[in-house]
CSV table of C-alpha atoms and ligand atoms in Angstrom, one decimal:
chain,number,residue,atom,x,y,z
C,1,MET,CA,-155.1,21.2,278.5
C,2,SER,CA,-155.7,17.6,277.6
C,3,ALA,CA,-153.2,15.8,275.3
C,4,LEU,CA,-156.1,14.0,273.7
C,5,SER,CA,-159.8,14.7,274.0
C,6,ALA,CA,-162.9,13.0,272.6
C,7,GLN,CA,-166.2,14.8,272.9
C,8,GLY,CA,-169.4,12.9,272.2
C,9,VAL,CA,-167.8,10.6,269.6
C,10,SER,CA,-170.1,8.2,267.9
C,11,LYS,CA,-169.8,5.7,265.1
C,12,ASN,CA,-172.2,3.6,263.2
C,13,PHE,CA,-171.4,1.1,260.5
C,14,GLY,CA,-174.5,0.7,258.3
C,15,GLY,CA,-177.2,0.2,260.9
C,16,VAL,CA,-174.8,-0.9,263.7
C,17,GLN,CA,-174.1,1.6,266.4
C,18,ALA,CA,-170.5,0.7,267.3
C,19,LEU,CA,-169.9,3.7,269.5
C,20,SER,CA,-172.3,6.1,271.2
C,21,ASP,CA,-171.4,9.4,272.7
C,22,ILE,CA,-168.0,8.7,274.0
C,23,SER,CA,-166.3,11.6,275.9
C,24,LEU,CA,-163.0,11.3,277.6
C,25,ASP,CA,-160.0,13.5,278.3
C,26,VAL,CA,-156.4,12.3,278.7
C,27,PRO,CA,-154.1,14.7,280.4
C,28,GLU,CA,-150.5,15.0,279.1
C,29,GLY,CA,-148.2,12.2,280.5
C,30,GLN,CA,-151.1,10.1,281.7
C,31,ARG,CA,-151.2,6.3,281.3
C,32,ARG,CA,-154.9,5.6,280.4
C,33,VAL,CA,-156.2,2.1,279.8
C,34,ILE,CA,-159.5,1.1,278.1
C,35,ILE,CA,-160.9,-2.2,279.1
C,36,GLY,CA,-164.1,-4.0,278.0
C,37,PRO,CA,-165.4,-7.2,276.4
C,38,ASN,CA,-164.9,-8.1,272.7
C,39,GLY,CA,-167.0,-6.0,270.5
C,40,ALA,CA,-167.3,-3.2,273.0
C,41,GLY,CA,-166.0,-0.7,270.4
C,42,LYS,CA,-162.5,-0.2,271.8
C,43,THR,CA,-160.7,-0.6,268.5
C,44,THR,CA,-163.3,1.4,266.7
C,45,PHE,CA,-162.6,4.2,269.2
C,46,PHE,CA,-158.9,4.1,268.3
C,47,ASN,CA,-159.8,4.2,264.6
C,48,MET,CA,-161.8,7.4,265.3
C,49,LEU,CA,-158.9,8.9,267.2
C,50,THR,CA,-156.3,8.1,264.6
C,51,GLY,CA,-158.5,9.0,261.6
C,52,THR,CA,-158.6,5.5,260.1
C,53,PHE,CA,-162.3,6.0,259.8
C,54,PRO,CA,-164.4,9.2,260.0
C,55,VAL,CA,-166.6,9.8,263.1
C,56,SER,CA,-170.3,9.7,262.7
C,57,GLY,CA,-170.6,12.4,265.3
C,58,GLY,CA,-168.5,14.3,267.9
C,59,ARG,CA,-165.1,16.0,268.1
C,60,ILE,CA,-161.6,14.9,268.7
C,61,SER,CA,-158.7,17.2,269.7
C,62,LEU,CA,-155.0,16.8,270.2
C,63,PHE,CA,-153.4,19.4,272.6
C,64,GLY,CA,-156.4,21.7,272.0
C,65,GLN,CA,-156.3,21.5,268.2
C,66,ASP,CA,-159.5,20.1,266.6
C,67,ILE,CA,-158.3,17.1,264.5
C,68,THR,CA,-161.7,15.6,263.7
C,69,GLN,CA,-161.4,16.3,260.0
C,70,LEU,CA,-157.7,15.7,259.6
C,71,PRO,CA,-156.5,12.6,257.6
C,72,ALA,CA,-154.5,10.0,259.5
C,73,ASN,CA,-151.1,11.0,258.2
C,74,GLU,CA,-151.6,14.6,259.3
C,75,ARG,CA,-152.6,13.4,262.8
C,76,ALA,CA,-149.4,11.2,262.8
C,77,ASN,CA,-147.4,14.3,261.9
C,78,LEU,CA,-148.9,16.1,264.9
C,79,GLY,CA,-147.5,13.4,267.2
C,80,LEU,CA,-150.2,10.7,267.3
C,81,ALA,CA,-148.9,7.2,266.9
C,82,ARG,CA,-150.5,3.8,267.2
C,83,THR,CA,-150.0,0.0,267.1
C,84,PHE,CA,-152.6,-2.3,265.7
C,85,GLN,CA,-154.3,-5.3,267.4
C,86,ILE,CA,-152.8,-7.4,264.6
C,87,THR,CA,-149.1,-6.9,263.6
C,88,ASN,CA,-148.6,-4.4,260.9
C,89,LEU,CA,-145.1,-5.2,259.7
C,90,PHE,CA,-144.0,-5.6,256.0
C,91,SER,CA,-143.4,-9.4,256.3
C,92,ARG,CA,-140.7,-9.8,253.6
C,93,LEU,CA,-138.7,-6.8,254.8
C,94,THR,CA,-136.2,-7.2,257.7
C,95,VAL,CA,-136.7,-5.6,261.1
C,96,MET,CA,-134.1,-3.0,260.2
C,97,GLU,CA,-135.9,-2.2,256.9
C,98,ASN,CA,-139.3,-1.9,258.6
C,99,LEU,CA,-137.7,0.5,261.1
C,100,LEU,CA,-136.0,2.6,258.5
C,101,LEU,CA,-139.3,3.0,256.6
C,102,ALA,CA,-141.0,4.1,259.8
C,103,LEU,CA,-138.3,6.6,260.6
C,104,GLN,CA,-138.2,7.8,257.0
C,105,ALA,CA,-141.9,8.5,257.0
C,106,GLY,CA,-141.3,11.2,259.6
C,107,THR,CA,-138.8,13.1,257.5
C,108,SER,CA,-139.6,15.6,254.8
C,109,GLY,CA,-137.7,13.7,252.1
C,110,ALA,CA,-139.8,10.6,252.7
C,111,TYR,CA,-139.4,8.0,249.9
C,112,SER,CA,-137.0,10.1,248.0
C,113,LEU,CA,-134.3,8.2,246.1
C,114,PHE,CA,-132.2,11.3,246.2
C,115,ARG,CA,-131.8,11.7,249.9
C,116,SER,CA,-128.4,13.1,251.0
C,117,MET,CA,-125.9,10.6,252.4
C,118,ARG,CA,-125.9,12.6,255.6
C,119,ALA,CA,-129.7,12.2,256.0
C,120,ASN,CA,-129.4,8.5,255.4
C,121,THR,CA,-126.5,8.1,257.9
C,122,ALA,CA,-128.6,9.9,260.6
C,123,LEU,CA,-131.5,7.5,259.9
C,124,PHE,CA,-129.3,4.4,260.2
C,125,GLN,CA,-127.8,5.8,263.4
C,126,ARG,CA,-131.2,6.4,264.9
C,127,ALA,CA,-132.3,2.9,263.9
C,128,ASP,CA,-129.2,1.3,265.5
C,129,GLU,CA,-129.8,3.2,268.7
C,130,LEU,CA,-133.5,2.1,268.9
C,131,LEU,CA,-132.6,-1.5,268.2
C,132,GLU,CA,-130.0,-1.5,270.9
C,133,HIS,CA,-132.2,0.3,273.4
C,134,TRP,CA,-135.0,-2.2,273.0
C,135,GLN,CA,-132.6,-5.1,272.8
C,136,LEU,CA,-133.7,-6.2,269.3
C,137,THR,CA,-130.3,-5.8,267.6
C,138,GLY,CA,-130.0,-9.6,267.3
C,139,ILE,CA,-133.0,-9.8,265.0
C,140,ALA,CA,-132.3,-6.6,262.9
C,141,SER,CA,-131.5,-8.5,259.7
C,142,SER,CA,-134.2,-11.1,260.0
C,143,PRO,CA,-137.3,-10.8,257.8
C,144,ALA,CA,-140.3,-9.9,259.9
C,145,ARG,CA,-142.1,-13.1,258.9
C,146,GLU,CA,-139.3,-15.2,260.3
C,147,ILE,CA,-139.2,-13.8,263.8
C,148,SER,CA,-141.6,-15.0,266.5
C,149,TYR,CA,-145.1,-13.5,267.0
C,150,GLY,CA,-143.9,-12.1,270.4
C,151,GLN,CA,-140.9,-10.4,268.7
C,152,GLN,CA,-143.2,-9.0,266.0
C,153,ARG,CA,-145.3,-7.3,268.7
C,154,GLN,CA,-142.1,-5.9,270.2
C,155,VAL,CA,-141.0,-4.6,266.8
C,156,ASP,CA,-144.5,-3.1,266.3
C,157,LEU,CA,-144.1,-1.2,269.6
C,158,MET,CA,-140.6,0.0,268.7
C,159,LEU,CA,-141.9,1.3,265.3
C,160,ALA,CA,-144.8,3.2,266.9
C,161,MET,CA,-142.3,4.8,269.4
C,162,SER,CA,-139.6,5.4,266.8
C,163,ARG,CA,-140.8,8.9,265.9
C,164,ASN,CA,-141.1,9.9,269.5
C,165,PRO,CA,-144.8,10.5,269.4
C,166,LYS,CA,-146.5,12.8,272.0
C,167,VAL,CA,-149.4,10.5,272.2
C,168,LEU,CA,-149.2,6.7,271.8
C,169,LEU,CA,-152.2,4.4,271.3
C,170,LEU,CA,-151.6,0.7,271.9
C,171,ASP,CA,-154.3,-1.8,270.9
C,172,GLU,CA,-153.9,-4.9,273.0
C,173,PRO,CA,-150.0,-5.0,272.9
C,174,MET,CA,-149.9,-8.1,275.0
C,175,ALA,CA,-152.4,-10.2,273.0
C,176,GLY,CA,-151.0,-13.6,272.2
C,177,LEU,CA,-147.8,-13.1,274.1
C,178,SER,CA,-146.3,-15.7,276.5
C,179,ALA,CA,-146.1,-14.8,280.2
C,180,ALA,CA,-142.4,-13.9,279.8
C,181,GLU,CA,-143.1,-11.7,276.8
C,182,VAL,CA,-145.9,-9.9,278.7
C,183,VAL,CA,-143.3,-9.1,281.4
C,184,ARG,CA,-140.9,-7.8,278.7
C,185,VAL,CA,-143.4,-5.7,276.8
C,186,SER,CA,-144.9,-4.2,280.1
C,187,GLY,CA,-141.3,-3.3,280.9
C,188,MET,CA,-140.9,-1.6,277.5
C,189,ILE,CA,-144.1,0.4,278.2
C,190,HIS,CA,-143.0,1.3,281.8
C,191,GLU,CA,-139.7,2.6,280.3
C,192,LEU,CA,-141.3,5.0,277.9
C,193,PRO,CA,-140.6,8.7,278.6
C,194,ARG,CA,-142.9,9.8,281.4
C,195,GLU,CA,-144.1,12.9,279.4
C,196,MET,CA,-145.4,10.6,276.6
C,197,THR,CA,-149.2,10.2,276.9
C,198,ILE,CA,-150.3,6.6,276.5
C,199,LEU,CA,-153.8,5.3,275.8
C,200,MET,CA,-153.9,1.5,275.8
C,201,ILE,CA,-156.5,-1.1,275.2
C,202,GLU,CA,-155.9,-4.1,277.4
C,203,HIS,CA,-157.8,-7.3,277.8
C,204,ASP,CA,-155.9,-8.6,280.9
C,205,MET,CA,-157.1,-6.8,284.0
C,206,ASP,CA,-153.9,-7.4,285.9
C,207,VAL,CA,-151.8,-5.8,283.2
C,208,ALA,CA,-154.4,-3.0,283.0
C,209,PHE,CA,-154.3,-2.3,286.7
C,210,ASP,CA,-150.5,-2.4,286.7
C,211,LEU,CA,-150.0,0.1,284.0
C,212,ALA,CA,-152.9,2.5,284.3
C,213,ASP,CA,-153.2,5.8,286.1
C,214,ARG,CA,-156.8,5.8,285.2
C,215,ILE,CA,-159.2,3.4,283.4
C,216,ASN,CA,-162.3,3.6,281.2
C,217,VAL,CA,-164.6,0.7,280.8
C,218,PHE,CA,-166.4,0.2,277.4
C,219,HIS,CA,-169.4,-2.0,277.0
C,220,GLN,CA,-171.7,-2.3,273.9
C,221,GLY,CA,-170.4,0.9,272.4
C,222,GLN,CA,-170.8,2.9,275.5
C,223,MET,CA,-168.4,4.1,278.1
C,224,ILE,CA,-169.9,2.9,281.4
C,225,VAL,CA,-167.4,4.2,283.9
C,226,GLU,CA,-164.1,6.0,284.3
C,227,GLY,CA,-162.0,5.8,287.5
C,228,ASN,CA,-158.9,4.6,289.2
C,229,ALA,CA,-158.2,0.9,289.8
C,230,ASP,CA,-160.0,0.7,293.1
C,231,GLU,CA,-163.1,2.4,291.7
C,232,ILE,CA,-163.1,0.1,288.7
C,233,ARG,CA,-162.7,-3.0,290.8
C,234,ALA,CA,-165.6,-1.9,293.1
C,235,HIS,CA,-168.0,-1.0,290.3
C,236,PRO,CA,-171.0,-3.4,290.2
C,237,GLN,CA,-171.6,-3.2,286.5
C,238,VAL,CA,-167.9,-3.9,285.7
C,239,ASN,CA,-168.0,-7.0,287.9
C,240,GLU,CA,-171.2,-8.1,286.3
C,241,ILE,CA,-169.8,-7.7,282.8
C,242,TYR,CA,-166.6,-9.6,283.6
C,243,LEU,CA,-168.1,-12.3,285.6
C,244,GLY,CA,-170.9,-12.6,283.1
C,245,ALA,CA,-168.4,-12.8,280.2
C,246,ASP,CA,-166.3,-15.6,281.7
I,1,ADP,N1,-165.1,-1.7,259.7
I,1,ADP,C1,-166.2,-2.2,260.3
I,1,ADP,N2,-167.4,-2.4,259.6
I,1,ADP,C2,-168.5,-2.8,260.2
I,1,ADP,N3,-168.6,-3.1,261.5
I,1,ADP,C3,-167.5,-2.9,262.3
I,1,ADP,C4,-166.2,-2.4,261.7
I,1,ADP,N4,-165.3,-2.3,262.7
I,1,ADP,C5,-166.0,-2.7,263.8
I,1,ADP,N5,-167.2,-3.0,263.6
I,1,ADP,C6,-168.2,-3.4,264.6
I,1,ADP,O1,-168.2,-2.5,265.7
I,1,ADP,C7,-168.3,-3.2,266.9
I,1,ADP,C8,-167.1,-2.9,267.8
I,1,ADP,O2,-166.0,-3.6,267.3
I,1,ADP,P1,-164.5,-3.3,267.8
I,1,ADP,O3,-164.3,-1.8,267.9
I,1,ADP,O4,-163.6,-4.0,267.0
I,1,ADP,O5,-164.6,-3.9,269.3
I,1,ADP,P2,-163.4,-4.2,270.4
I,1,ADP,O6,-162.1,-3.7,269.8
I,1,ADP,O7,-163.9,-3.6,271.6
I,1,ADP,O8,-163.4,-5.7,270.5
I,1,ADP,C9,-168.5,-4.7,266.6
I,1,ADP,O9,-169.9,-5.0,266.6
I,1,ADP,C10,-167.9,-4.8,265.2
I,1,ADP,O10,-168.4,-5.9,264.5
I,2,MG,MG1,-160.3,-4.6,269.4
């Protein structure tokens, strides 16, 4: 059974066909990367998977369950998490506060003022562990707007992983990072539990080929090829798109 499956997914915005008839299956534990030029429909596809926008056609399922009509928060509760192409932190809150909010959203007493002390202690403990694991303890009490862009992206990633999702969607996690930060964030992704299924949009081919078990190429709203790194490298249309684009 696939962890995540899209069958004939399409989307149009007004008259614009942003996605046409996309079908792909990601087996549990696979690292799948989507590449393609700007405007190819990659982020729109993520928005369909997570329920940010409704599909215009097609079906989406998570571990065999049809989630096409489920709202985004229910998909998240089923174990689907994402990061955004642009950082999604509360800028005035500290890194720790952002993390506590993300963790709290996964508990039944979310946003309650009357949480038990024990529940709060567990949340703080989990937050401390995560900060330490990802070596972000040093910025725990900094407001999100005061840390570097590269650190913000790392915190975004930590938040998406904080609830231990079954399927993690990463939208260009390396965008705008320095070479050293790219190494660090790739390391974070490599270190994720192997059973976690990861679907990632990546602009940089080297990063994509390094992380991917399998790759899909999107172009003008269509999925033009799926294959392993060698198959993608050798594909004439992929070469044309990338050489043509640069
Ligand atoms: N909310 C929206 N409303 C209207 N058009 C959109 C919206 N989101 C994306 N599009 C259009 O869909 C196409 C694909 O965009 P996008 O999915 O962001 O591409 P990518 O992530 O591959 O760069 C583009 O033509 C874009 O302008
Ligand atoms: Mg995008």
